[in-house]
PDB file of C-alpha atoms in Angstrom:
ATOM      1  CA  MET A 706       0.070   0.206  -0.214  1.00 50.00           C
ATOM      2  CA  GLN A 707       1.444   3.213  -1.159  1.00 54.00           C
ATOM      3  CA  ARG A 708       0.697   6.330   1.273  1.00 58.00           C
ATOM      4  CA  ASN A 709       1.775  10.006   0.088  1.00 52.00           C
ATOM      5  CA  THR A 710       1.109  12.424   2.421  1.00 56.00           C
ATOM      6  CA  SER A 711       1.810  15.482   0.505  1.00 64.00           C
ATOM      7  CA  PRO A 712      -1.000  17.438  -0.607  1.00 59.00           C
ATOM      8  CA  GLN A 713       0.425  17.299  -4.127  1.00 59.00           C
ATOM      9  CA  PHE A 714      -0.090  13.744  -4.588  1.00 68.00           C
ATOM     10  CA  ASN A 715      -3.302  13.500  -2.744  1.00 75.00           C
ATOM     11  CA  HIS A 716      -5.202  12.419  -5.864  1.00 81.00           C
ATOM     12  CA  GLY A 717      -7.029   9.286  -6.164  1.00 82.00           C
ATOM     13  CA  ALA A 718      -7.016   7.838  -9.903  1.00 87.00           C
ATOM     14  CA  HIS A 719     -10.569   8.489 -10.732  1.00 86.00           C
ATOM     15  CA  GLU A 720     -10.280  11.862  -9.557  1.00 88.00           C
ATOM     16  CA  ILE A 721      -7.074  12.551 -11.635  1.00 90.00           C
ATOM     17  CA  LEU A 722      -9.342  11.281 -14.770  1.00 92.00           C
ATOM     18  CA  ASP A 723     -12.382  12.722 -14.110  1.00 94.00           C
ATOM     19  CA  VAL A 724     -10.956  16.545 -13.122  1.00 95.00           C
ATOM     20  CA  HIS A 725      -8.764  15.983 -16.312  1.00 96.00           C
ATOM     21  CA  GLU A 726     -12.182  15.506 -17.995  1.00 97.00           C
ATOM     22  CA  VAL A 727     -13.754  18.839 -16.398  1.00 97.00           C
ATOM     23  CA  LEU A 728     -10.291  21.015 -17.156  1.00 98.00           C
ATOM     24  CA  SER A 729     -10.636  19.463 -20.893  1.00 98.00           C
ATOM     25  CA  ALA A 730     -14.304  20.288 -21.048  1.00 98.00           C
ATOM     26  CA  SER A 731     -13.667  23.640 -19.491  1.00 98.00           C
ATOM     27  CA  ILE A 732     -11.115  24.760 -22.115  1.00 98.00           C
ATOM     28  CA  GLY A 733     -13.519  23.248 -24.719  1.00 98.00           C
ATOM     29  CA  ALA A 734     -16.558  25.566 -23.665  1.00 98.00           C
ATOM     30  CA  MET A 735     -14.036  28.773 -23.410  1.00 98.00           C
ATOM     31  CA  ASN A 736     -12.486  27.812 -27.129  1.00 98.00           C
ATOM     32  CA  GLN A 737     -16.362  27.486 -28.165  1.00 98.00           C
ATOM     33  CA  TYR A 738     -16.964  31.031 -26.496  1.00 98.00           C
ATOM     34  CA  THR A 739     -14.460  32.427 -28.423  1.00 98.00           C
ATOM     35  CA  MET A 740     -15.119  31.104 -31.624  1.00 97.00           C
ATOM     36  CA  LEU A 741     -18.641  32.236 -31.396  1.00 97.00           C
ATOM     37  CA  ARG A 742     -18.017  35.560 -29.934  1.00 98.00           C
ATOM     38  CA  PRO A 743     -17.389  37.403 -33.450  1.00 97.00           C
ATOM     39  CA  ILE A 744     -20.817  36.307 -35.038  1.00 97.00           C
ATOM     40  CA  VAL A 745     -22.978  37.207 -31.890  1.00 98.00           C
ATOM     41  CA  GLN A 746     -25.133  39.964 -33.020  1.00 97.00           C
ATOM     42  CA  ASP A 747     -27.095  40.981 -29.952  1.00 98.00           C
ATOM     43  CA  GLN A 748     -25.074  43.305 -27.492  1.00 98.00           C
ATOM     44  CA  GLU A 749     -27.234  41.572 -24.387  1.00 97.00           C
ATOM     45  CA  LEU A 750     -25.874  38.055 -25.609  1.00 98.00           C
ATOM     46  CA  LEU A 751     -22.578  39.095 -26.385  1.00 98.00           C
ATOM     47  CA  ASP A 752     -22.544  40.563 -22.666  1.00 98.00           C
ATOM     48  CA  ILE A 753     -23.640  37.632 -21.437  1.00 98.00           C
ATOM     49  CA  LEU A 754     -21.053  35.619 -23.264  1.00 98.00           C
ATOM     50  CA  ASP A 755     -18.311  37.976 -22.066  1.00 98.00           C
ATOM     51  CA  ARG A 756     -19.022  37.692 -18.208  1.00 98.00           C
ATOM     52  CA  GLN A 757     -19.393  33.906 -18.521  1.00 98.00           C
ATOM     53  CA  TYR A 758     -15.999  33.637 -20.562  1.00 98.00           C
ATOM     54  CA  GLN A 759     -14.255  35.912 -17.593  1.00 98.00           C
ATOM     55  CA  PHE A 760     -15.774  34.062 -15.067  1.00 98.00           C
ATOM     56  CA  MET A 761     -15.121  30.555 -16.639  1.00 98.00           C
ATOM     57  CA  GLN A 762     -11.590  31.210 -17.049  1.00 98.00           C
ATOM     58  CA  GLN A 763     -11.202  32.380 -13.485  1.00 98.00           C
ATOM     59  CA  GLU A 764     -12.795  29.093 -12.376  1.00 98.00           C
ATOM     60  CA  TYR A 765     -10.475  27.101 -14.675  1.00 98.00           C
ATOM     61  CA  ASN A 766      -7.568  28.842 -13.113  1.00 98.00           C
ATOM     62  CA  THR A 767      -8.491  27.808  -9.675  1.00 98.00           C
ATOM     63  CA  THR A 768      -9.365  24.240 -10.413  1.00 97.00           C
ATOM     64  CA  VAL A 769      -5.768  24.002 -12.026  1.00 97.00           C
ATOM     65  CA  ASP A 770      -4.325  25.795  -8.878  1.00 96.00           C
ATOM     66  CA  CYS A 771      -5.809  23.628  -6.563  1.00 94.00           C
ATOM     67  CA  PHE A 772      -5.242  20.114  -8.845  1.00 93.00           C
ATOM     68  CA  HIS A 773      -1.556  20.961  -9.283  1.00 92.00           C
ATOM     69  CA  THR A 774      -1.216  21.728  -5.297  1.00 92.00           C
ATOM     70  CA  GLY A 775      -3.708  19.712  -3.601  1.00 90.00           C
ATOM     71  CA  GLN A 776      -4.258  22.922  -1.210  1.00 92.00           C
ATOM     72  CA  ASP A 777      -6.395  26.232  -1.128  1.00 94.00           C
ATOM     73  CA  PRO A 778      -6.192  27.920  -4.392  1.00 94.00           C
ATOM     74  CA  ALA A 779      -4.979  31.355  -4.556  1.00 95.00           C
ATOM     75  CA  VAL A 780      -8.192  32.587  -5.712  1.00 95.00           C
ATOM     76  CA  PRO A 781     -11.143  30.810  -4.212  1.00 94.00           C
ATOM     77  CA  THR A 782     -14.272  29.983  -6.175  1.00 94.00           C
ATOM     78  CA  GLN A 783     -16.236  32.874  -6.392  1.00 95.00           C
ATOM     79  CA  SER A 784     -20.309  33.348  -7.082  1.00 96.00           C
ATOM     80  CA  TYR A 785     -21.470  33.601 -10.291  1.00 97.00           C
ATOM     81  CA  MET A 786     -24.015  36.519 -10.351  1.00 94.00           C
ATOM     82  CA  MET A 787     -26.274  36.403 -13.304  1.00 91.00           C
ATOM     83  CA  GLN A 788     -27.784  40.042 -14.602  1.00 87.00           C
ATOM     84  CA  GLN A 789     -31.016  38.439 -16.216  1.00 81.00           C
ATOM     85  CA  ASP A 790     -34.313  39.145 -14.296  1.00 86.00           C
ATOM     86  CA  ASN A 791     -36.156  35.916 -13.351  1.00 89.00           C
ATOM     87  CA  GLN A 792     -39.344  36.726 -15.910  1.00 92.00           C
ATOM     88  CA  ILE A 793     -40.351  33.591 -17.454  1.00 93.00           C
ATOM     89  CA  ILE A 794     -42.629  33.800 -20.468  1.00 93.00           C
ATOM     90  CA  TYR A 795     -45.075  30.888 -20.017  1.00 94.00           C
ATOM     91  CA  GLY A 796     -46.745  29.422 -22.811  1.00 92.00           C
ATOM     92  CA  LEU A 797     -46.424  28.432 -26.301  1.00 91.00           C
ATOM     93  CA  THR A 798     -46.549  30.436 -29.641  1.00 90.00           C
ATOM     94  CA  PRO A 799     -46.489  28.971 -33.009  1.00 89.00           C
ATOM     95  CA  SER A 800     -43.160  29.215 -34.755  1.00 86.00           C
ATOM     96  CA  GLN A 801     -41.329  27.189 -37.318  1.00 87.00           C
ATOM     97  CA  PRO A 802     -39.972  23.881 -36.818  1.00 89.00           C
ATOM     98  CA  LYS A 803     -36.584  23.644 -35.991  1.00 89.00           C
ATOM     99  CA  LYS A 804     -33.920  21.744 -37.911  1.00 91.00           C
ATOM    100  CA  PRO A 805     -30.061  21.635 -38.547  1.00 93.00           C
ATOM    101  CA  ILE A 806     -28.468  24.425 -40.367  1.00 93.00           C
ATOM    102  CA  GLN A 807     -26.906  23.692 -43.696  1.00 95.00           C
ATOM    103  CA  ASN A 808     -24.387  26.215 -43.650  1.00 93.00           C
ATOM    104  CA  GLU A 809     -22.344  28.265 -41.450  1.00 91.00           C
ATOM    105  CA  THR A 810     -24.182  31.492 -42.548  1.00 92.00           C
ATOM    106  CA  GLU A 811     -27.348  30.508 -40.834  1.00 93.00           C
ATOM    107  CA  ILE A 812     -25.908  30.739 -37.510  1.00 95.00           C
ATOM    108  CA  SER A 813     -27.800  33.064 -35.314  1.00 96.00           C
ATOM    109  CA  ASP A 814     -27.978  34.326 -31.751  1.00 97.00           C
ATOM    110  CA  GLU A 815     -30.528  31.228 -31.005  1.00 97.00           C
ATOM    111  CA  HIS A 816     -28.007  28.862 -32.011  1.00 97.00           C
ATOM    112  CA  ILE A 817     -25.051  30.271 -30.240  1.00 98.00           C
ATOM    113  CA  SER A 818     -27.015  30.905 -27.075  1.00 98.00           C
ATOM    114  CA  GLY A 819     -27.859  26.717 -27.398  1.00 97.00           C
ATOM    115  CA  PHE A 820     -24.310  26.197 -27.919  1.00 98.00           C
ATOM    116  CA  MET A 821     -23.461  28.126 -24.755  1.00 98.00           C
ATOM    117  CA  LEU A 822     -26.144  26.740 -23.011  1.00 98.00           C
ATOM    118  CA  SER A 823     -25.220  23.112 -24.004  1.00 98.00           C
ATOM    119  CA  CYS A 824     -21.340  23.922 -22.302  1.00 98.00           C
ATOM    120  CA  VAL A 825     -22.439  24.938 -19.358  1.00 98.00           C
ATOM    121  CA  LYS A 826     -24.863  22.224 -18.580  1.00 98.00           C
ATOM    122  CA  SER A 827     -22.437  19.825 -19.724  1.00 97.00           C
ATOM    123  CA  LEU A 828     -19.713  21.288 -17.104  1.00 98.00           C
ATOM    124  CA  ALA A 829     -22.385  21.356 -14.406  1.00 98.00           C
ATOM    125  CA  ALA A 830     -22.468  17.342 -14.803  1.00 97.00           C
ATOM    126  CA  LEU A 831     -19.086  16.681 -15.356  1.00 97.00           C
ATOM    127  CA  LYS A 832     -18.116  18.585 -12.249  1.00 98.00           C
ATOM    128  CA  THR A 833     -20.937  17.105 -10.246  1.00 97.00           C
ATOM    129  CA  TYR A 834     -19.642  13.521 -11.139  1.00 96.00           C
ATOM    130  CA  ALA A 835     -15.891  14.706 -10.642  1.00 96.00           C
ATOM    131  CA  ALA A 836     -16.749  16.314  -7.251  1.00 96.00           C
ATOM    132  CA  LEU A 837     -18.214  12.922  -6.073  1.00 95.00           C
ATOM    133  CA  GLU A 838     -14.995  10.845  -7.220  1.00 93.00           C
ATOM    134  CA  ALA A 839     -12.508  13.347  -5.819  1.00 93.00           C
ATOM    135  CA  SER A 840     -10.314  12.072  -2.786  1.00 92.00           C
ATOM    136  CA  ASN A 841      -8.610  15.248  -2.247  1.00 93.00           C
ATOM    137  CA  PRO A 842     -10.792  17.423  -0.209  1.00 93.00           C
ATOM    138  CA  VAL A 843      -9.709  20.809  -1.686  1.00 94.00           C
ATOM    139  CA  VAL A 844     -10.276  19.692  -5.338  1.00 95.00           C
ATOM    140  CA  ARG A 845     -13.752  18.314  -4.091  1.00 95.00           C
ATOM    141  CA  ARG A 846     -14.992  21.060  -2.522  1.00 97.00           C
ATOM    142  CA  VAL A 847     -13.642  23.574  -5.665  1.00 97.00           C
ATOM    143  CA  LEU A 848     -15.136  21.221  -7.981  1.00 97.00           C
ATOM    144  CA  ALA A 849     -18.935  21.140  -5.846  1.00 97.00           C
ATOM    145  CA  ASP A 850     -18.593  25.139  -5.387  1.00 97.00           C
ATOM    146  CA  SER A 851     -18.360  25.700  -8.898  1.00 97.00           C
ATOM    147  CA  VAL A 852     -21.563  23.395  -9.943  1.00 98.00           C
ATOM    148  CA  PRO A 853     -23.937  26.105  -8.744  1.00 97.00           C
ATOM    149  CA  ASN A 854     -22.089  28.704 -10.998  1.00 98.00           C
ATOM    150  CA  CYS A 855     -22.670  26.291 -13.749  1.00 98.00           C
ATOM    151  CA  ILE A 856     -26.619  26.188 -13.023  1.00 97.00           C
ATOM    152  CA  GLU A 857     -26.738  30.117 -12.715  1.00 97.00           C
ATOM    153  CA  MET A 858     -25.016  30.421 -15.770  1.00 98.00           C
ATOM    154  CA  ALA A 859     -27.205  28.095 -17.447  1.00 97.00           C
ATOM    155  CA  TYR A 860     -30.124  29.945 -15.862  1.00 97.00           C
ATOM    156  CA  GLU A 861     -28.920  33.313 -17.393  1.00 97.00           C
ATOM    157  CA  ILE A 862     -29.124  31.872 -20.923  1.00 97.00           C
ATOM    158  CA  SER A 863     -32.316  29.917 -20.811  1.00 97.00           C
ATOM    159  CA  LEU A 864     -33.763  33.412 -19.636  1.00 97.00           C
ATOM    160  CA  TYR A 865     -32.273  35.236 -22.505  1.00 97.00           C
ATOM    161  CA  GLN A 866     -33.291  32.411 -24.934  1.00 97.00           C
ATOM    162  CA  ASN A 867     -36.848  32.838 -23.445  1.00 96.00           C
ATOM    163  CA  LYS A 868     -37.410  36.277 -23.700  1.00 95.00           C
ATOM    164  CA  ASN A 869     -36.528  36.286 -26.870  1.00 95.00           C
ATOM    165  CA  ARG A 870     -38.879  33.033 -27.791  1.00 93.00           C
ATOM    166  CA  PHE A 871     -35.875  30.861 -28.711  1.00 94.00           C
ATOM    167  CA  TYR A 872     -37.025  28.517 -25.818  1.00 93.00           C
ATOM    168  CA  GLN A 873     -40.557  28.688 -24.806  1.00 92.00           C
ATOM    169  CA  VAL A 874     -41.712  27.150 -21.247  1.00 92.00           C
ATOM    170  CA  PRO A 875     -45.356  25.157 -21.606  1.00 92.00           C
ATOM    171  CA  GLN A 876     -47.264  24.959 -18.730  1.00 91.00           C
ATOM    172  CA  LEU A 877     -49.654  22.025 -17.534  1.00 92.00           C
ATOM    173  CA  PRO A 878     -53.461  23.025 -17.051  1.00 91.00           C
ATOM    174  CA  VAL A 879     -53.842  24.695 -13.969  1.00 92.00           C
ATOM    175  CA  THR A 880     -55.825  21.643 -12.531  1.00 92.00           C
ATOM    176  CA  ASP A 881     -53.440  19.193 -13.323  1.00 93.00           C
ATOM    177  CA  MET A 882     -50.468  21.498 -12.167  1.00 91.00           C
ATOM    178  CA  GLN A 883     -52.586  21.767  -8.762  1.00 92.00           C
ATOM    179  CA  GLN A 884     -53.117  18.001  -8.655  1.00 93.00           C
ATOM    180  CA  MET A 885     -49.456  17.327  -9.065  1.00 93.00           C
ATOM    181  CA  LYS A 886     -47.946  19.974  -6.736  1.00 91.00           C
ATOM    182  CA  GLN A 887     -50.412  18.492  -4.048  1.00 91.00           C
ATOM    183  CA  SER A 888     -49.514  15.118  -4.624  1.00 93.00           C
ATOM    184  CA  TYR A 889     -46.986  15.213  -1.930  1.00 92.00           C
ATOM    185  CA  ALA A 890     -47.303  16.110   1.768  1.00 90.00           C
ATOM    186  CA  PRO A 891     -44.301  16.383   4.367  1.00 90.00           C
ATOM    187  CA  ALA A 892     -42.782  13.319   6.211  1.00 89.00           C
ATOM    188  CA  THR A 893     -43.409  12.710   9.642  1.00 87.00           C
ATOM    189  CA  GLY A 894     -42.431  10.654  12.574  1.00 80.00           C
ATOM    190  CA  THR A 895     -38.975   9.513  13.454  1.00 79.00           C
ATOM    191  CA  THR A 896     -36.278   7.564  11.968  1.00 76.00           C
ATOM    192  CA  ALA A 897     -36.556   3.789  11.187  1.00 70.00           C
ATOM    193  CA  THR A 898     -34.707   1.896  13.652  1.00 69.00           C
ATOM    194  CA  SER A 899     -33.430  -1.339  13.277  1.00 59.00           C
TER     195      SER A 899
END
């Protein structure tokens, strides 16, 4: 049995492989944002893209720092603060069916926001999985703390998409919604004993 007490080598094999996936996907997301930036048309989407890119870059550097050293990073994980309001437009309006583009000149802000959303949703899943496999307590905490940031970025993009009718949010009829919401009651009693 090998024991390394140095924080620098306090990583298990699964952690090493999963963090490698997270860091590679983070680079991929930032590269995609960089490639998309010149073709963004809407200034609001460009502001979101720039803000999220800067945040992703710092979070990537924080993860690399603690991964290299096994210790607290020089810059701790921050909290991403979106600038969208929380207003959702519910309901469906008729629209053209979606289909794959045939030419890069067809790429629109709708597509770009969709690419961005896919990136941050993938990062949320990868970081969650990697945090569950991390044996180094600092790396685990940095990964776990970064998951809510991915969720916040995804929500910001989905709000932008919804506001621009790129993403519509259907609702159940009120009676069905009410019945579903009332399908559960608080748990009562004490814990099970053996």
